[in-house]
Coordinates of C-alpha atoms and ligand atoms in Angstrom, one line a residue:
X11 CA 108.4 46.3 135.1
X12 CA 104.1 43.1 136.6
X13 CA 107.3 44.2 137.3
X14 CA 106.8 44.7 137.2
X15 CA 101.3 41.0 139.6
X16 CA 104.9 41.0 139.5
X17 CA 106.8 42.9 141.9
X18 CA 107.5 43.2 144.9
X19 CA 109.8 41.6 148.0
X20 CA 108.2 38.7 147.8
X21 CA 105.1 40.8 147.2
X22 CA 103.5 40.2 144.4
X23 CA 100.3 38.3 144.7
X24 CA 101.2 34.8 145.1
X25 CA 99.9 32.7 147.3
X26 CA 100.9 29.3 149.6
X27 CA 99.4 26.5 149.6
X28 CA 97.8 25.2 152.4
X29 CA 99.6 21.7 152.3
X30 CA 102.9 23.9 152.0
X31 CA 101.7 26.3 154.6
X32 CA 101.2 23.4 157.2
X33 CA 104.8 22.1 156.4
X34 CA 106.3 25.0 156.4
X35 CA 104.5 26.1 159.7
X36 CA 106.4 23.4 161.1
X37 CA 109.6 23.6 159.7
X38 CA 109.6 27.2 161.1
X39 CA 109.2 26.2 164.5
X40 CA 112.0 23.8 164.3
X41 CA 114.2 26.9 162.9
X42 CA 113.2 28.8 165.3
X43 CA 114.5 26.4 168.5
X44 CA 117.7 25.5 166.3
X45 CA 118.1 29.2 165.2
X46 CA 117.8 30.0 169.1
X47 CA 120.1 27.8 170.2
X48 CA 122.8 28.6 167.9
X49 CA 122.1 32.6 168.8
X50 CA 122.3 32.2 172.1
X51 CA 125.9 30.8 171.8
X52 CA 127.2 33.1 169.1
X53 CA 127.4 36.9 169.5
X54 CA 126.3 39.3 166.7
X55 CA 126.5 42.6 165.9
X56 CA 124.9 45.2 167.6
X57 CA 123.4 48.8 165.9
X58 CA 125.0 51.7 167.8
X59 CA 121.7 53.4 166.6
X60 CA 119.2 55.1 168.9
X61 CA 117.1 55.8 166.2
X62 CA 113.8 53.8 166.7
X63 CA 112.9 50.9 163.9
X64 CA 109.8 52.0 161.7
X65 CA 106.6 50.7 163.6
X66 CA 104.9 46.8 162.9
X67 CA 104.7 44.2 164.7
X68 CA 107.1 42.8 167.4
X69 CA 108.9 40.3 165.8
X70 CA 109.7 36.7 167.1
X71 CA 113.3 35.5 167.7
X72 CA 115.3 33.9 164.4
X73 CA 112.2 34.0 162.2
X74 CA 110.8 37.8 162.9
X75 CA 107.0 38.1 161.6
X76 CA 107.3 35.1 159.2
X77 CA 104.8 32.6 161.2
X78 CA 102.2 35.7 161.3
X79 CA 102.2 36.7 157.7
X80 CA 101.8 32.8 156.7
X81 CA 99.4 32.4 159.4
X82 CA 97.3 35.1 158.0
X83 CA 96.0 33.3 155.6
X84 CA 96.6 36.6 153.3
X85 CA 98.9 36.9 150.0
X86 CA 102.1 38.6 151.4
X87 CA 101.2 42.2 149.7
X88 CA 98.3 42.0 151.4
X89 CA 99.4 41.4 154.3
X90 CA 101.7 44.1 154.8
X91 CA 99.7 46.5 153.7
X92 CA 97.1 45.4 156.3
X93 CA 100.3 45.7 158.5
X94 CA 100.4 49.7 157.6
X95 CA 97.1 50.7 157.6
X96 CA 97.4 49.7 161.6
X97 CA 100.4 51.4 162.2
X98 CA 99.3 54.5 159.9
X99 CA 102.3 56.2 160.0
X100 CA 103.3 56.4 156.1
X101 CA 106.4 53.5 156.8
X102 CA 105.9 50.4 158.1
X103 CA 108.4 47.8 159.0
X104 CA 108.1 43.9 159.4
X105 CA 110.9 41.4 159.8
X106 CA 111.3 38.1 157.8
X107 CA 113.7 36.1 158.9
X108 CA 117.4 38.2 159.6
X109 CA 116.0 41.2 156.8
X110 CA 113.8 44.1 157.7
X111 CA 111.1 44.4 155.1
X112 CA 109.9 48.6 155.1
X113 CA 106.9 49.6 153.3
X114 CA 106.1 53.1 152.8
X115 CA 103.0 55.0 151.3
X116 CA 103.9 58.6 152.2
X117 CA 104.8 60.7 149.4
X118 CA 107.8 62.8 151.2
X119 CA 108.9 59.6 152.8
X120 CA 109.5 58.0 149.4
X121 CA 111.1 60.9 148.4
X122 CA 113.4 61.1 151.0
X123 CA 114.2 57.3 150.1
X124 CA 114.9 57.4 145.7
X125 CA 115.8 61.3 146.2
X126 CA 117.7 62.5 148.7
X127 CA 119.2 59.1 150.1
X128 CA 119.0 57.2 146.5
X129 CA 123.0 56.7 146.8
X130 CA 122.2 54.5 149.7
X131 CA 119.0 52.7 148.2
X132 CA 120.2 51.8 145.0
X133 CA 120.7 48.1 145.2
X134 CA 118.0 45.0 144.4
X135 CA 117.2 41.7 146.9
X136 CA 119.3 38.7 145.7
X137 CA 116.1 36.4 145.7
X138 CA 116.0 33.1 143.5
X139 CA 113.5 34.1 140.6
X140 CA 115.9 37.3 139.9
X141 CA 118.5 35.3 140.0
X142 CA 117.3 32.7 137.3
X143 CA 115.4 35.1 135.5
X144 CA 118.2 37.7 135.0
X145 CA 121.0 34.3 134.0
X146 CA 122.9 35.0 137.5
X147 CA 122.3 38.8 137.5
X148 CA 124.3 39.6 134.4
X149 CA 121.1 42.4 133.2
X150 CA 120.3 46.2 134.7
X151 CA 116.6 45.4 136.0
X152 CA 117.3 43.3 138.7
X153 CA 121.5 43.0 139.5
X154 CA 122.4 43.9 142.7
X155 CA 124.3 47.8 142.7
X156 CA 128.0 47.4 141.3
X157 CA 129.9 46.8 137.9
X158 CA 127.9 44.2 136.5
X159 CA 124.6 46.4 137.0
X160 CA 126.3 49.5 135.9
X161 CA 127.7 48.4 132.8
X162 CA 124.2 46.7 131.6
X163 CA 122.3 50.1 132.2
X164 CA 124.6 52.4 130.9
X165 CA 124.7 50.2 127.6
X166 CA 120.4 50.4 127.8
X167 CA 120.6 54.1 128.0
X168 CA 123.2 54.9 125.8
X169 CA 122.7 52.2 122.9
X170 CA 119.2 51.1 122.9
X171 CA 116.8 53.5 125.3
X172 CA 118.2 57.1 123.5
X173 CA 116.5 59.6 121.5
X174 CA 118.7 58.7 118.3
X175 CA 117.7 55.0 118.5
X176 CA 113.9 56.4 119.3
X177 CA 114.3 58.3 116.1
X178 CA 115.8 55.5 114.1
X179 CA 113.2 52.7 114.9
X180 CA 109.9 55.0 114.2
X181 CA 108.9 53.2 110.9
X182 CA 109.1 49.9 112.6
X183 CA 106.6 51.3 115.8
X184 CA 104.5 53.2 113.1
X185 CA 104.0 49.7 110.8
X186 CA 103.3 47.9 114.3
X187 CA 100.5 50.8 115.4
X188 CA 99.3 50.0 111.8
X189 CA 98.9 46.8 112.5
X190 CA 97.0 47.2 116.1
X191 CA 94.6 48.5 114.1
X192 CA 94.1 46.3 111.3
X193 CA 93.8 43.6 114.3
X194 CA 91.3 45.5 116.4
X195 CA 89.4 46.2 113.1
X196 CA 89.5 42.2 111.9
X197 CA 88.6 41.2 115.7
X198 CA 85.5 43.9 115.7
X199 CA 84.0 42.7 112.3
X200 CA 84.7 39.1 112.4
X201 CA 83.5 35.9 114.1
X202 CA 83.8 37.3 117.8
X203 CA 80.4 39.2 117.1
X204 CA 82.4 42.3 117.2
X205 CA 84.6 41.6 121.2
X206 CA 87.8 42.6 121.7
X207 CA 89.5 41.1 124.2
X208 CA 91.3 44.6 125.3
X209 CA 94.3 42.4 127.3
X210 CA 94.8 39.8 124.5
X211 CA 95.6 42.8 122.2
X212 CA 97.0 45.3 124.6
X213 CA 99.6 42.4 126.1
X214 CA 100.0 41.1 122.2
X215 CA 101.0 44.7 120.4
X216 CA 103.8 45.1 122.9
X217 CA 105.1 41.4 122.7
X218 CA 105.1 42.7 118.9
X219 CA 106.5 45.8 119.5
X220 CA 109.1 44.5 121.4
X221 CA 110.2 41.4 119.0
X222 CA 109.8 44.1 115.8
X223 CA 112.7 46.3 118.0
X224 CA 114.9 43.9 119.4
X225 CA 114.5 41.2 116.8
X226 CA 113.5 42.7 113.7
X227 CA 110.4 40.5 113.3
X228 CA 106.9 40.3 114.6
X229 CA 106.1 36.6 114.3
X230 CA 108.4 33.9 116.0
X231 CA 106.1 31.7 113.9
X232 CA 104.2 32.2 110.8
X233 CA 103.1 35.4 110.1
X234 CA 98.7 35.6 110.7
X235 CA 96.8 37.2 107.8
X236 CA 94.8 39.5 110.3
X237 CA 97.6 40.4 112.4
X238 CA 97.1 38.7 115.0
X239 CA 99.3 35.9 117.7
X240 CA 100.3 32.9 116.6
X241 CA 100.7 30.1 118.3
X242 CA 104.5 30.7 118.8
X243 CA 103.4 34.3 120.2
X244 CA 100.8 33.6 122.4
X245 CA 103.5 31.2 124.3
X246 CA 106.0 33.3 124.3
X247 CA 103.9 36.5 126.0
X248 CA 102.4 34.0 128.6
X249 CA 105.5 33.0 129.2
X250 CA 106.8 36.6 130.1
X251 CA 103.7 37.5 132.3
X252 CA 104.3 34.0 134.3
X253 CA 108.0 35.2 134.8
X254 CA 107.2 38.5 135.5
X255 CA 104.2 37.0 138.4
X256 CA 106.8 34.9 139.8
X257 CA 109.8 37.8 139.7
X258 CA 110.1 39.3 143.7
X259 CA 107.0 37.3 144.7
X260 CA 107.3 36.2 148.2
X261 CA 109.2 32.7 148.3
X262 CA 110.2 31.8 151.7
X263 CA 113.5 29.8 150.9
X264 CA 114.9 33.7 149.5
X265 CA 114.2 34.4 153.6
X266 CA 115.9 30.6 154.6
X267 CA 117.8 29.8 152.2
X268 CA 118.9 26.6 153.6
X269 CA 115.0 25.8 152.7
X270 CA 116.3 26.0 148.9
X271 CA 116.7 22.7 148.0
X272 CA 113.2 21.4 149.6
X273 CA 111.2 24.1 147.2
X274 CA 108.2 23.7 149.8
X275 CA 106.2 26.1 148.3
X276 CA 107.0 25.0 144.6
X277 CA 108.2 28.2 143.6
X278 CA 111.4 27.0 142.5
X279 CA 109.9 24.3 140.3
X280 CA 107.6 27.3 138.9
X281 CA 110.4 29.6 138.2
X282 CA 112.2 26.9 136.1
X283 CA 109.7 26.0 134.4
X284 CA 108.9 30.0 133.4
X285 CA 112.6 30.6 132.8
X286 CA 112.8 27.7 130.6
X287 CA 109.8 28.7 128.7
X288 CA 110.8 32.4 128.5
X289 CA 114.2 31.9 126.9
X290 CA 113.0 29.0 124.5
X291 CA 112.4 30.9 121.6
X292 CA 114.5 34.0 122.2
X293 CA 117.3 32.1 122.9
X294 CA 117.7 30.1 119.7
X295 CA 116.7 33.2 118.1
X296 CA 119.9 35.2 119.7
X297 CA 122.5 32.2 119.0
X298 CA 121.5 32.1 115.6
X299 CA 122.3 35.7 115.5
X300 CA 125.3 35.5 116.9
X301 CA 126.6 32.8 114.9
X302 CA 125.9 34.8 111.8
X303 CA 127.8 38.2 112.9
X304 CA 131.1 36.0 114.8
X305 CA 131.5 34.2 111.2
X306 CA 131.2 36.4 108.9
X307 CA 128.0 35.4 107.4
X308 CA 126.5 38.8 108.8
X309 CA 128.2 42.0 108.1
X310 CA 127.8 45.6 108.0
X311 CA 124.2 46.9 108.5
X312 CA 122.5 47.3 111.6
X313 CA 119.1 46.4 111.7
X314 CA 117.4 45.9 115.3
X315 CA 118.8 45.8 118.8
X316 CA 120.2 42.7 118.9
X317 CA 122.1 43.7 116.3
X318 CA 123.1 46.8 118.1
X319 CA 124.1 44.4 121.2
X320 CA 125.8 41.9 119.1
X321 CA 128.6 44.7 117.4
X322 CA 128.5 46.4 120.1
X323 CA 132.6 47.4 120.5
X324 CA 135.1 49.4 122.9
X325 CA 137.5 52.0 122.3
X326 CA 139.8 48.9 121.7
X327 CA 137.7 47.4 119.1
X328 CA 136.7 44.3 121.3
X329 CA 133.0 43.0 121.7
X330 CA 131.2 44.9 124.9
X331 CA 128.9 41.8 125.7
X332 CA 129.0 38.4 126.0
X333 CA 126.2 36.5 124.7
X334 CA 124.7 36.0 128.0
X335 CA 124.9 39.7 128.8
X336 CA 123.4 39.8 125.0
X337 CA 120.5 37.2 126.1
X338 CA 120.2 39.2 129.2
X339 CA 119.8 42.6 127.8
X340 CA 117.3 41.6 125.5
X341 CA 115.3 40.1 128.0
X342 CA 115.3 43.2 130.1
X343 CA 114.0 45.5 127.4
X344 CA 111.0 42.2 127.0
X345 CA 110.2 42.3 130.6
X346 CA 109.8 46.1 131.2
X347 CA 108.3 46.9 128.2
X348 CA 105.1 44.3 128.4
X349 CA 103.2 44.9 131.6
X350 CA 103.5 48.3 132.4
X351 CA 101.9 49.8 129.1
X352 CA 99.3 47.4 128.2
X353 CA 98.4 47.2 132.3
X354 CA 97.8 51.0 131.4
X355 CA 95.8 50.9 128.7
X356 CA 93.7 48.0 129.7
X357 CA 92.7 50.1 132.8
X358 CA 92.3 53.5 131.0
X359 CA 89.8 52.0 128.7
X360 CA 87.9 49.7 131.0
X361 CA 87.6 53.1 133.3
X362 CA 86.9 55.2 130.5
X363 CA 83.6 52.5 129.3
X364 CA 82.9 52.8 132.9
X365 CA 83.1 56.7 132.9
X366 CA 81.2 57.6 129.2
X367 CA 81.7 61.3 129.8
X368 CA 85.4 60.5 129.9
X369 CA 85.9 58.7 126.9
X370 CA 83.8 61.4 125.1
X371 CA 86.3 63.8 125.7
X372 CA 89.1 61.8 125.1
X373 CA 87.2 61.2 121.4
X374 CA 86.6 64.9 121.1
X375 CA 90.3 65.7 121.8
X376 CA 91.3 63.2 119.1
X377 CA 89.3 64.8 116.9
X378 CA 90.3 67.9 117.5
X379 CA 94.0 66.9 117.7
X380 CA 94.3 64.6 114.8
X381 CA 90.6 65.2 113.2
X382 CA 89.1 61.8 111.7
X383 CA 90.9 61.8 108.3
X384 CA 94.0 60.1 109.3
X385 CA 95.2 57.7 112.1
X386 CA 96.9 58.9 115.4
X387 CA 100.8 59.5 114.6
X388 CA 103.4 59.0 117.8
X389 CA 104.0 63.3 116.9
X390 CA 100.7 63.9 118.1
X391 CA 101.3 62.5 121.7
X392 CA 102.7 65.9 123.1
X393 CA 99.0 67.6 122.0
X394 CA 96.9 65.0 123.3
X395 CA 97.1 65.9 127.3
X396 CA 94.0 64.3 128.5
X397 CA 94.6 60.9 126.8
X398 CA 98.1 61.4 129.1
X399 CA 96.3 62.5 131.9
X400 CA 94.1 59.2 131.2
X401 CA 97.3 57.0 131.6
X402 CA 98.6 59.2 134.4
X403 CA 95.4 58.5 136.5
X404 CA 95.6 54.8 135.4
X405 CA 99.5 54.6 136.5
X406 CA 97.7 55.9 140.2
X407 CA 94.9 54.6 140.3
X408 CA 95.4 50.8 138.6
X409 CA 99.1 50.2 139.0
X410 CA 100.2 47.1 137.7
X411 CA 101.8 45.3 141.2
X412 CA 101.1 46.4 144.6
X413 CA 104.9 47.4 145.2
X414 CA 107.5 49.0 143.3
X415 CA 110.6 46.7 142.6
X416 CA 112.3 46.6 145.8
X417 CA 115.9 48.2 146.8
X418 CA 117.9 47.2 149.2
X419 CA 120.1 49.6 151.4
X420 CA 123.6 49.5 151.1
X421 CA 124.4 50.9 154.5
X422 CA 122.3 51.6 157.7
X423 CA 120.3 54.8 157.2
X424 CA 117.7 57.0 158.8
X425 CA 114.4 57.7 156.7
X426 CA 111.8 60.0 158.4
X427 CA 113.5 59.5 162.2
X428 CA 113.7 55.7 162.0
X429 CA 116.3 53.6 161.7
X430 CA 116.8 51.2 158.7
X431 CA 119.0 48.7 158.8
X432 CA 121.9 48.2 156.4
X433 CA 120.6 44.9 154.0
X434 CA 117.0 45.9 154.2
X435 CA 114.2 45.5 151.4
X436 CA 112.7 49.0 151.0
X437 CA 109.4 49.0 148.9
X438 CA 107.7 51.8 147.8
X439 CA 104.0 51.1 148.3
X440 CA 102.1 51.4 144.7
X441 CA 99.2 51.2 146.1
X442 CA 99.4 53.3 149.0
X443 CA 100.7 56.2 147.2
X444 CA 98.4 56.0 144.6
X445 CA 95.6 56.1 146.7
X446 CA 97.1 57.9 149.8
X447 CA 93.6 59.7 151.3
X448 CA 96.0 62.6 152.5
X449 CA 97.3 63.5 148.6
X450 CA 94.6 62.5 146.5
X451 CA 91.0 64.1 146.8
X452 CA 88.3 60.8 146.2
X453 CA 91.4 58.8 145.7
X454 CA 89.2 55.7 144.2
X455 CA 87.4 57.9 141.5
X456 CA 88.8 57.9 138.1
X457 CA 89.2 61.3 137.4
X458 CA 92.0 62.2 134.6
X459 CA 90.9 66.4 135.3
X460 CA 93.1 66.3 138.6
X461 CA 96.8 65.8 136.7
X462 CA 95.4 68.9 134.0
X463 CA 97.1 71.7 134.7
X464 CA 96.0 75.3 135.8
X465 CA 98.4 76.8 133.3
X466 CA 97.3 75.7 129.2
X467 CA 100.1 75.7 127.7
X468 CA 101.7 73.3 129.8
X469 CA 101.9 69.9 129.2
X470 CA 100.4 66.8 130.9
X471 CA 103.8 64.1 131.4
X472 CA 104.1 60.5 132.3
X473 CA 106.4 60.5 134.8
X474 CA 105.6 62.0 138.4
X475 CA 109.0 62.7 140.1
X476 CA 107.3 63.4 143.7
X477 CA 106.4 59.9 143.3
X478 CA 102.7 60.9 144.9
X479 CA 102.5 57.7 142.6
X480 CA 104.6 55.4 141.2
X481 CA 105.2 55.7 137.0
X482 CA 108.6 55.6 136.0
X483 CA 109.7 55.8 139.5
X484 CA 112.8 58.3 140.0
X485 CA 117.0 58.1 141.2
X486 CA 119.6 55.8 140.7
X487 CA 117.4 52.7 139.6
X488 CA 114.4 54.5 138.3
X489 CA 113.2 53.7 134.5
X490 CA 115.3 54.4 131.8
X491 CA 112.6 54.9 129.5
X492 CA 111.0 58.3 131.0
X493 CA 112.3 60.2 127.4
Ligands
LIG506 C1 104.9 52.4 130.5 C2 106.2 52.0 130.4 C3 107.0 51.8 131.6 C4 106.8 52.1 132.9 C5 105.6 52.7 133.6 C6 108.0 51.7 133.6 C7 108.2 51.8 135.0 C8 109.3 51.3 135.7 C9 109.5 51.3 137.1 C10 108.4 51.7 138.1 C11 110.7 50.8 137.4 C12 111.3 50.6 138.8 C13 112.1 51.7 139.3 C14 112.6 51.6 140.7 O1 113.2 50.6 141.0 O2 112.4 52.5 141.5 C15 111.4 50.6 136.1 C16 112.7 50.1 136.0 C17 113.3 49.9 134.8 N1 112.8 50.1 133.5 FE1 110.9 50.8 133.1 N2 109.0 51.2 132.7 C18 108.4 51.3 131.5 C19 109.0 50.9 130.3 C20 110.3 50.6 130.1 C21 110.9 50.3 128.9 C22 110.2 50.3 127.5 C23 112.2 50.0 129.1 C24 113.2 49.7 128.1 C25 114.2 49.0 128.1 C26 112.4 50.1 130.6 C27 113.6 49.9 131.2 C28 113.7 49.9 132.6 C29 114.9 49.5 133.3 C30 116.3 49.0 132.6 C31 114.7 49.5 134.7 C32 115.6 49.2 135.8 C33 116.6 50.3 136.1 C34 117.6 49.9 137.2 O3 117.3 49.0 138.0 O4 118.6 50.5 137.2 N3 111.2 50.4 131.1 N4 110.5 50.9 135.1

């Protein structure tokens, strides 16, 4: 999940504008001398910890490091991780506003975090663009730890993210693999003198993966003789990518929320504006479905996810979701299935022209694999190691936001002999694991050869549980789909 340049406390890669930044400047101070007033006459609650908080700079009163980091004239994921490449210790902490903001970059310091203290980490910011995006946090990506968020997931990984559904939907992701390459084959010998736009195609074949799954149907439109994105489809995939660049991106009414209504930096009017153009077409989509399963008009065979969702029953016989949990689900599987894997693939290949001794091996294991007689089948994924290894070093080297999705502790903890406050935002540096000098030999070199193992016969996974990089992630809230 561009989650997933998508995720991150308010870290994704959005920028203020200057006009806004001026305003805002202002405002600040003027929250600050209110703020100080109004602390000074009532009393709050002190830690009883002696634990020290992680190193970064010395927040001011009320507004912590806020007027810095907007001063700095740097995107706030930027600006933090210029915050801990000062302090160079592995976890960083900066304050916005009331909530302590801790970045870390050290392998064994994540670990500690979504491993041995993932109890404690497992909840999500409350921030305006999850709230609208996930209809009032009714979904499993982005609800805050409890009921709501258990119930959502454990419907995602027992009804639609399961090896029997995996098995059950393979003709429909073999017909769309079919159709990738009927489109790259039209787009290479037709009017484009032979370009392929690798993103336009990467970011397309998963909106159609995902709408073949979950709605039983490639085109929202009319279907395109070559294969390719209608109009219909070409809005509806920008509008995911927009949500998913707005989702955690740093907004500073989710850090003064009594700045809400004013929308200074515009963010609000941005996140409507995505949301409404993200559940457009989906939305009728679902209704329509719905109508035709509650009157009778549908019956009997299941044919995609939503229809999974829809029938979806208890032990009593009565529905599991409500259409908005429906809308909501669906829109989860949308979001984390589009950025992540085409981000991938548009890096490994771009590496791999830059690197030709790379892609010739890739080719030759292909061939060797598969030969050149038939096309690549998903069964022959467990054979072909350095094509993972490929995506593995993309995942490290090219992830697809500068943070992980942020979690929030529950309680106040201690990570690596500081002290982190109950209510903070913990986020797991992408970047700075990825390329952490200390774990990775020539971290900025594309080299798949580094995740091949010593032993042959073992294979080459996706997933990288000591999170010396971020993939799937790992714990409570890690990825479902890690199969
Ligand atoms: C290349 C593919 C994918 C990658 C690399 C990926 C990666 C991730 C990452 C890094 C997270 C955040 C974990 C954390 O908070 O620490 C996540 C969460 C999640 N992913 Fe994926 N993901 C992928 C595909 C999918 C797909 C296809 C689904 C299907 C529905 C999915 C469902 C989820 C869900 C539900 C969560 C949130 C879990 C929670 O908060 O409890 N992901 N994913």
């Amino acid at each position: 999940m561009e989650a997933v340049a998508a995720a991150s406390p308010s870290l994704g890669a959005s920028f203020l504008p200057t006009s806004s930044s001026t305003i805002l400047q202002l405002l600040l101070l003027m929250v600050m001398l209110v703020y100080l007033v109004v602390q000074t006459l009532v009393p709050r609650r002190r830690s009883t910890c002696t634990a020290p908080l992680p190193p970064g700079p010395k927040p001011w009163p009320v507004v912590g490091n806020l007027p810095e980091m907007l001063l700095s004239g740097k995107p706030a994921f930027r600006w933090i991780h210029h915050v801990m490449e000062r302090t160079g210790t592995g976890i960083a902490g900066v304050k916005l506003d009331g909530v302590h903001v801790i970045a870390i970059s050290c392998p064994s310091i994540a670990r500690e975090v979504l491993k041995r203290q993932d109890t404690n980490f497992a909840s999500r910011p409350l921030t305006l663009a999850s709230e609208t995006f996930s209809r009032g946090y009714m979904d499993a990506i982005m609800s805050p730890y409890g009921d709501q968020w258990r119930k959502m997931r454990r419907v995602l990984t027992s009804e639609i993210v399961c090896p029997s559904r995996h098995k059950w939907l393979l003709d429909k992701r073999a017909d769309e693999a079919d159709n990738l390459t009927r489109y790259v084959y039209n787009l290479a010998g037709a009017g484009s003198g032979g370009a392929v736009d690798v993103r336009h195609v990467a970011r397309h074949y998963c909106g159609n993966v995902v709408r073949r799954l979950v709605f039983g149907r490639r085109y929202f439109g009319e279907p395109r003789p070559d294969g390719g994105p209608g109009p219909l489809e070409v809005q509806d995939v920008d509008a995911v990518f927009a949500s998913l660049g707005l989702l955690y991106a740093f907004c500073v009414s989710d850090y003064l929320p009594w700045l809400l209504g004013l929308d200074l930096d515009g963010h609000g009017k941005m996140v409507r504006e995505a949301n409404e153009m993200l559940t457009r077409l989906p939305d009728a989509f679902i209704d329509e479905r719905w109508r035709q399963w509650k009157s009778g008009e549908k019956q009997g065979l299941v044919e995609d996810f939503l229809d999974v969702l829809i029938t979806l029953e208890d032990a009593e016989a009565k529905p599991v979701l409500t259409i908005e949990e429906v809308k909501a689900q669906s829109q989860d599987i949308t979001f984390a299935a589009m950025d992540n894997p085409s981000n991938a693939v548009e890096w490994a290949l771009a590496e791999m022209v830059d690197s030709p001794e790379v892609l010739k091996k890739a080719v030759e294991e292909i061939d060797g694999v598969v030969g050149r007689d038939r096309l690549v089948q998903e069964s022959d994924i467990p054979r072909l190691n350095y094509l993972k290894a490929c995506i593995r070093e993309a995942f490290r080297l090219h992830p697809v936001v500068p943070f992980n999705v942020p979690h929030v502790a529950l309680a106040d903890a201690t990570v690596a002999g500081y002290h982190i406050p109950k209510g903070s935002h913990v986020i797991l540096s992408c970047i700075g694991l990825g390329r952490n000098p200390a774990v990775w030999d020539d971290p900025l070199r594309f080299n798949p050869d580094r995740h091949i193992p010593t032993d042959p016969m073992a294979d080459v996974t996706l997933t990288e549980n000591d999170l010396r990089f971020i993939s799937f992630s790992t714990g409570r809230r890690g990825c479902i789909a890690d199969l």
